[in-house]
Structures are given as structure tokens and as C-alpha cells.
mmCIF file of C-alpha atoms in Angstrom:
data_model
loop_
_atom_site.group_PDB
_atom_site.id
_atom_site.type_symbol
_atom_site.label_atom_id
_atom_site.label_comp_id
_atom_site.label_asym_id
_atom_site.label_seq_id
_atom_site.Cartn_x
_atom_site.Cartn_y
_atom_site.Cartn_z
ATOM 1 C CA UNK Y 1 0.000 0.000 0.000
ATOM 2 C CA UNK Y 2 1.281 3.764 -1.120
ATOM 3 C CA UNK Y 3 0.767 6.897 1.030
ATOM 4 C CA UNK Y 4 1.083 10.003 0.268
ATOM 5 C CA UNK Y 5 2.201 12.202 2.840
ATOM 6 C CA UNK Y 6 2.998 15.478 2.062
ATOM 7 C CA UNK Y 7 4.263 16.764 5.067
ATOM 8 C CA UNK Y 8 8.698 17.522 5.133
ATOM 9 C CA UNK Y 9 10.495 16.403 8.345
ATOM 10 C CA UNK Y 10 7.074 14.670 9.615
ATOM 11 C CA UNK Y 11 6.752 11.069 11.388
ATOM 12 C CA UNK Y 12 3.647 9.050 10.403
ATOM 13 C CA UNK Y 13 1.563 7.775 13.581
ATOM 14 C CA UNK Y 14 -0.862 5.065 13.938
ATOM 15 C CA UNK Y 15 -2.595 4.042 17.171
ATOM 16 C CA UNK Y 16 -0.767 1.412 19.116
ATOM 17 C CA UNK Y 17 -3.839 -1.258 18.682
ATOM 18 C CA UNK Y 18 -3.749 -1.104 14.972
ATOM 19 C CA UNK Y 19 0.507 -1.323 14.147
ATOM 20 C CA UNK Y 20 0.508 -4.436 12.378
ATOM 21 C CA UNK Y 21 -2.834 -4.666 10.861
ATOM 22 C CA UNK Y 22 -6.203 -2.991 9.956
ATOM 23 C CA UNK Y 23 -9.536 -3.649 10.413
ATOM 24 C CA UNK Y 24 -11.801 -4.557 7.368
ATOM 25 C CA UNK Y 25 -15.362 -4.375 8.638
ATOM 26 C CA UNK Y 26 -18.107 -1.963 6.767
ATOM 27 C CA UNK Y 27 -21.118 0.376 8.180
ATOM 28 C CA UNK Y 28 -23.161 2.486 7.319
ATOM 29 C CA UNK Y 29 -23.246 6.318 7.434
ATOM 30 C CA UNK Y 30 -24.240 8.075 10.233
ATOM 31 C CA UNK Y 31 -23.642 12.050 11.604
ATOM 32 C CA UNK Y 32 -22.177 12.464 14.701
ATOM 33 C CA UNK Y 33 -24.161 15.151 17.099
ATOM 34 C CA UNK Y 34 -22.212 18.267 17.938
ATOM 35 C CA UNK Y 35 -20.053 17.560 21.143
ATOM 36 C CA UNK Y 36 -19.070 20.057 23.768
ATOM 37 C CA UNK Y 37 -15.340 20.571 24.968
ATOM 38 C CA UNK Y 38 -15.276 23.471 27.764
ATOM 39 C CA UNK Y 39 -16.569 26.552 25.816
ATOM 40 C CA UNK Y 40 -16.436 25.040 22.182
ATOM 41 C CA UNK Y 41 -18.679 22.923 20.378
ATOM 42 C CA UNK Y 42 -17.083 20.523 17.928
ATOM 43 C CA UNK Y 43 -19.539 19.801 15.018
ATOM 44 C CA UNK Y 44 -19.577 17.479 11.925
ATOM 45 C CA UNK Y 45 -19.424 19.182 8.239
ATOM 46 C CA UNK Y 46 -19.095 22.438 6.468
ATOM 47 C CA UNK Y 47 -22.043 24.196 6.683
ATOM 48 C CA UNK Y 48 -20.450 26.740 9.099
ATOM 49 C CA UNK Y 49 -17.121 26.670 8.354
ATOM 50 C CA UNK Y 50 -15.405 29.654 7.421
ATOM 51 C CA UNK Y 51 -13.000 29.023 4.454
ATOM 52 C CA UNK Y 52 -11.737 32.138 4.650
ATOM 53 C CA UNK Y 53 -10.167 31.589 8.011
ATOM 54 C CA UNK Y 54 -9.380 27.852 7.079
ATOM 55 C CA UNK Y 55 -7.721 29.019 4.239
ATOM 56 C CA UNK Y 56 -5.418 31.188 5.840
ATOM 57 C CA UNK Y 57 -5.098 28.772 8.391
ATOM 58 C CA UNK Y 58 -3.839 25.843 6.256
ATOM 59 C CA UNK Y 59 -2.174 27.999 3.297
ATOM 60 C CA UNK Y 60 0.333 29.516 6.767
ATOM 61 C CA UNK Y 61 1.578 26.043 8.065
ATOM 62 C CA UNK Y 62 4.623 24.170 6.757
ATOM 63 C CA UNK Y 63 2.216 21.246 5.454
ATOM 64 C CA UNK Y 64 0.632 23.133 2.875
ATOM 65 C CA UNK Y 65 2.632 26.392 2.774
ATOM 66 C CA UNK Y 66 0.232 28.628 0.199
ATOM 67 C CA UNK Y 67 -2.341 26.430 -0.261
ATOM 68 C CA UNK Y 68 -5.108 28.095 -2.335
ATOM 69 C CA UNK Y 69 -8.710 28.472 -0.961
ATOM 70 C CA UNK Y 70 -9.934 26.488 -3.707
ATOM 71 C CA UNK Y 71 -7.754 23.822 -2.872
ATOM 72 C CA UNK Y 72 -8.551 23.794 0.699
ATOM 73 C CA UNK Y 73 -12.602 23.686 -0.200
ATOM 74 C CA UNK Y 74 -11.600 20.862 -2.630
ATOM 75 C CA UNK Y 75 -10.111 19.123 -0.520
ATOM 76 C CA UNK Y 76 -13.041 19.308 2.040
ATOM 77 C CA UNK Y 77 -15.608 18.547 -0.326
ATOM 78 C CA UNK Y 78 -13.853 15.461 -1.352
ATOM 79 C CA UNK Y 79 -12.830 14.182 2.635
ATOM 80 C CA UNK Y 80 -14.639 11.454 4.565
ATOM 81 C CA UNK Y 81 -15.186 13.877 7.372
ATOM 82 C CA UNK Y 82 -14.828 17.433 8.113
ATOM 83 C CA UNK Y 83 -14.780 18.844 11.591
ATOM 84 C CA UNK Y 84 -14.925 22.374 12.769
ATOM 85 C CA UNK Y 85 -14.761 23.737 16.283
ATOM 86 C CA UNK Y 86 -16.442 27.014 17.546
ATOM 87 C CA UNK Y 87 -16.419 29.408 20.054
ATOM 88 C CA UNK Y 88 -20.269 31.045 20.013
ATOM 89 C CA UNK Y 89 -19.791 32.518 16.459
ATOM 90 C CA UNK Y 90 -15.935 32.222 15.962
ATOM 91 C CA UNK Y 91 -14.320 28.897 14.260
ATOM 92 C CA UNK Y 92 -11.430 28.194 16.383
ATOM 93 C CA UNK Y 93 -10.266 24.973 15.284
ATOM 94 C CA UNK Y 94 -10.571 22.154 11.877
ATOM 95 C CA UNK Y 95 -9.711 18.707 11.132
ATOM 96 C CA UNK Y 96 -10.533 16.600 8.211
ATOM 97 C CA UNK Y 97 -10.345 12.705 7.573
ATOM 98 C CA UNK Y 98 -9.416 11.154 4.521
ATOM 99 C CA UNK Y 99 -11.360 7.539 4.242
ATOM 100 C CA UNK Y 100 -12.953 4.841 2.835
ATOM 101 C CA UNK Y 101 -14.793 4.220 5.599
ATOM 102 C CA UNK Y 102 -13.909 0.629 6.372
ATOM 103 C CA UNK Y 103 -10.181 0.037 6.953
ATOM 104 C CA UNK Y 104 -8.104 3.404 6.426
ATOM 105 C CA UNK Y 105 -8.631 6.748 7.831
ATOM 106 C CA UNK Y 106 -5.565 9.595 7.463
ATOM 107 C CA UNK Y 107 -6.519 12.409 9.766
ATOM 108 C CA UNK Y 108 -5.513 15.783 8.220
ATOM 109 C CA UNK Y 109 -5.466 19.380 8.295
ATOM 110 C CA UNK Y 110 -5.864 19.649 12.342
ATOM 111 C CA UNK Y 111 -5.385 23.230 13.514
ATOM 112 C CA UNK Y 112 -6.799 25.138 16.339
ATOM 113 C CA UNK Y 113 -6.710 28.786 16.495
ATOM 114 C CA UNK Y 114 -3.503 30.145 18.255
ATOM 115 C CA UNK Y 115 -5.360 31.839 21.162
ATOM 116 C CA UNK Y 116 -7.127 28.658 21.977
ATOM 117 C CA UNK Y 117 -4.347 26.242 22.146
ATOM 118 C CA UNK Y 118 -3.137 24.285 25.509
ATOM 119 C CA UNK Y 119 -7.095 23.477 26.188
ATOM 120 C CA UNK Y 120 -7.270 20.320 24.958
ATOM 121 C CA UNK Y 121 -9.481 21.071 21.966
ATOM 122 C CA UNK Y 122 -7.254 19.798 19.266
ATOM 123 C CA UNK Y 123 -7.379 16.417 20.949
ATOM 124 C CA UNK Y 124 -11.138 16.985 21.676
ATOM 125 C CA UNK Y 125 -11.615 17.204 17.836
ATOM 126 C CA UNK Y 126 -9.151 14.353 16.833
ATOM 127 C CA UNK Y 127 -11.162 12.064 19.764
ATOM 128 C CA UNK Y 128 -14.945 13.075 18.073
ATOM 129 C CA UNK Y 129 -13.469 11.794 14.801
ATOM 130 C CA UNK Y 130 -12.134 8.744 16.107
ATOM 131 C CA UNK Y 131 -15.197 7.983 17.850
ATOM 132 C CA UNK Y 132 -17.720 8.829 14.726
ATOM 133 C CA UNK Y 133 -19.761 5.564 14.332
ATOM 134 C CA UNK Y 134 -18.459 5.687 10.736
ATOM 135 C CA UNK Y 135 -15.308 5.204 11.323
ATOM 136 C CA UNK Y 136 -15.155 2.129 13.781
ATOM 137 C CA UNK Y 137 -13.252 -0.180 11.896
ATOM 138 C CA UNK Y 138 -10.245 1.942 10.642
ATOM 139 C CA UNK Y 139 -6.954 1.803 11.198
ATOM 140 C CA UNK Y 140 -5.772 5.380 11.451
ATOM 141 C CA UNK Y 141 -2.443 7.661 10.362
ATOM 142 C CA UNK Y 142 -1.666 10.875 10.193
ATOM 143 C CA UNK Y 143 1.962 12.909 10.309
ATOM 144 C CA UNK Y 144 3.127 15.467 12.345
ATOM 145 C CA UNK Y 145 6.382 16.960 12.671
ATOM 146 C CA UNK Y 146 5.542 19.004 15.916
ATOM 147 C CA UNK Y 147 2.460 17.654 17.749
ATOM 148 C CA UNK Y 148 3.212 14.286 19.346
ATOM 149 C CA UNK Y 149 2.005 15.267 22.577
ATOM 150 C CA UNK Y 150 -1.751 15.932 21.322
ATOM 151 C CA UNK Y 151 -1.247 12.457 19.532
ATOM 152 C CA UNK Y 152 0.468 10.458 22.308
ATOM 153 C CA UNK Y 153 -2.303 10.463 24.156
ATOM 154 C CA UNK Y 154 -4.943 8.973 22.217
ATOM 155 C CA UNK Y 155 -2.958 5.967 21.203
ATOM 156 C CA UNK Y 156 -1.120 7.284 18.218
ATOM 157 C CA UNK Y 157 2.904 5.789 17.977
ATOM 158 C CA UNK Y 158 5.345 6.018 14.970
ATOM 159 C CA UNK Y 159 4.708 3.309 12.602
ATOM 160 C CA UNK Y 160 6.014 -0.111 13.215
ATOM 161 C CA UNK Y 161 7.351 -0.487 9.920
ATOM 162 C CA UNK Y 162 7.719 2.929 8.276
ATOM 163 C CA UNK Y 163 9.869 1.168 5.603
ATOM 164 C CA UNK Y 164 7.038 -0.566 4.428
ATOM 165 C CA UNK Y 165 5.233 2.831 3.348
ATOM 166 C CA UNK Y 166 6.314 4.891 0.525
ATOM 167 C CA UNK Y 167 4.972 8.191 -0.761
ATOM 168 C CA UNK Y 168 4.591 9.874 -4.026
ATOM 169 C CA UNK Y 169 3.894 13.268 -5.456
ATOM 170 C CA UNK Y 170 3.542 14.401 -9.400
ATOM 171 C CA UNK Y 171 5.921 17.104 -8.836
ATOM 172 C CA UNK Y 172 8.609 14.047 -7.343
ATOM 173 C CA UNK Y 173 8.562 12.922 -11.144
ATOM 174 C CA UNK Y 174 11.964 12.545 -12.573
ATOM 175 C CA UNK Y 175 11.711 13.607 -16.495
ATOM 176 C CA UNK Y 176 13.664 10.578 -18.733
ATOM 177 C CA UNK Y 177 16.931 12.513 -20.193
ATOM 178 C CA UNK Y 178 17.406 12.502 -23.874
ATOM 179 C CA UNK Y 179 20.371 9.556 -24.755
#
């Protein structure tokens, strides 16, 4: 199996009960109800997210350094889950999963709003996705290069095997030279 994992300098994590294999069970789909976390409320989909802020979120970090907006929507549109965390009004934090649903989830794009950090609610988020009814069977990954601790936590450990994953993106390709 080939992942992609765009992120430089990162380690890929997988929870400590799936290194070694992954679950293949289906289900069906089913939304998750919005879940409280001290002031927030963590809710399923983008009908109030604000891409704007997303956008400038995502298109700042050293994953996906300038990013466009339509990219970011894309890529949203086109996840297994999107999660968004708000304060009243004010989104404060996102998180998306990319799925099938039945034996892989890659969790992606997690960022919480620098003045709401050290609460707990980028762990808050990552736990609501793990624990969406669709996604009970997965094995999960994601990469990080600089938040272990929020991963630690909920189970997540550098691969067992890392040398049994490889990566690959278009601009990677080597052009044949001319003999």
C-alpha cells in the first residue's frame, strides 16, 4: 500500500492497537451530534465553516505552505469527514479525515486557532473523529512533525514499519533525459 504524505520532516503515527494490521469491517453512514469541549462545540461538516479563516489557516503552516482556498474547499468537499470547532460565532479549530470508511482513515489538516491552544481542543476534535460511528473499523495515520504530545495520548505511535510505506507526489517525477 502507497501513502502520500505530504508533510517535510514529519513522522507518520498510527494508534498502538492497529501497528501491524487494519480492520476490514463496513457500516453504514451516520452524523455524529455536535459535542461540547469546555466553551467550544465541535460539530460534523461544512455548513459553518469559514473558508476564509481555514484558508489562511492551512495555506500559513509548513504542510501546505500557500495552499489556495480552492484547494482547501476541494479538498473538504472530497474528505470522509470534516470537523470544525467554535467558540459562540468564531471557528477556532478544523480537522478533516481522509477515508474509505472501512479500513483506512488519514486524519488531516488539524489546527486550532492560536489563542485557543493548551485546552485540549485539538485532541477533543481528533477524539470526536475517532469515535464517529463511521469510522469504527479503521486503522488510522496521520503525520506530524511538531504535535506528538496531542497524539500520544490517544494511542497514536510512529509506525512499526515505516519502511514498508512509501509516498509519491507528481511534482517528485523525474523527467527521462534525452540519450
Amino acid at each position: 500500500m502507497a501513502l502520500s504524505v505530504p508533510l517535510r520532516g514529519s513522522r507518520v503515527l498510527v494508534p498502538r492497537a492497529y501497528i501491524g494490521s487494519f480492520k476490514s469491517l463496513g457500516g453504514i453512514a451516520r452524523n455524529m451530534s455536535p459535542r461540547n469541549h469546555l466553551e467550544y462545540v465541535i460539530e460534523e461538516g461544512t455548513r459553518r465553516v469559514n473558508w476564509s479563516r481555514v484558508h489562511g489557516w492551512l495555506s500559513s503552516s509548513y504542510w501546505s505552505p500557500g495552499i489556495t482556498r480552492e484547494h482547501v474547499e476541494r479538498a473538504a468537499r472530497h474528505s470522509a469527514l470534516v470537523l470544525g470547532a467554535f467558540r459562540e460565532e468564531e471557528q477556532v479549530g478544523y480537522l478533516r479525515v481522509i477515508s474509505d470508511k472501512t479500513r483506512f482513515a488519514y486524519l488531516c489538516d488539524v489546527w486550532v486557532e492560536t489563542d485557543h491552544r493548551r485546552r485540549g481542543l485539538a485532541r477533543a476534535m481528533v477524539r470526536c473523529a475517532m469515535e464517529h460511528p463511521d469510522f469504527s473499523t479503521v486503522g488510522w495515520v496521520l503525520a506530524t512533525a511538531d504535535a506528538h504530545a496531542v497524539y500520544a495520548p490517544l494511542g497514536f505511535a510512529p509506525l512499526k514499519e515505516p519502511q514498508h510505506w512509501m509516498g509519491y507526489k507528481p511534482s517528485d517525477r523525474h523527467e527521462p533525459t534525452a540519450a
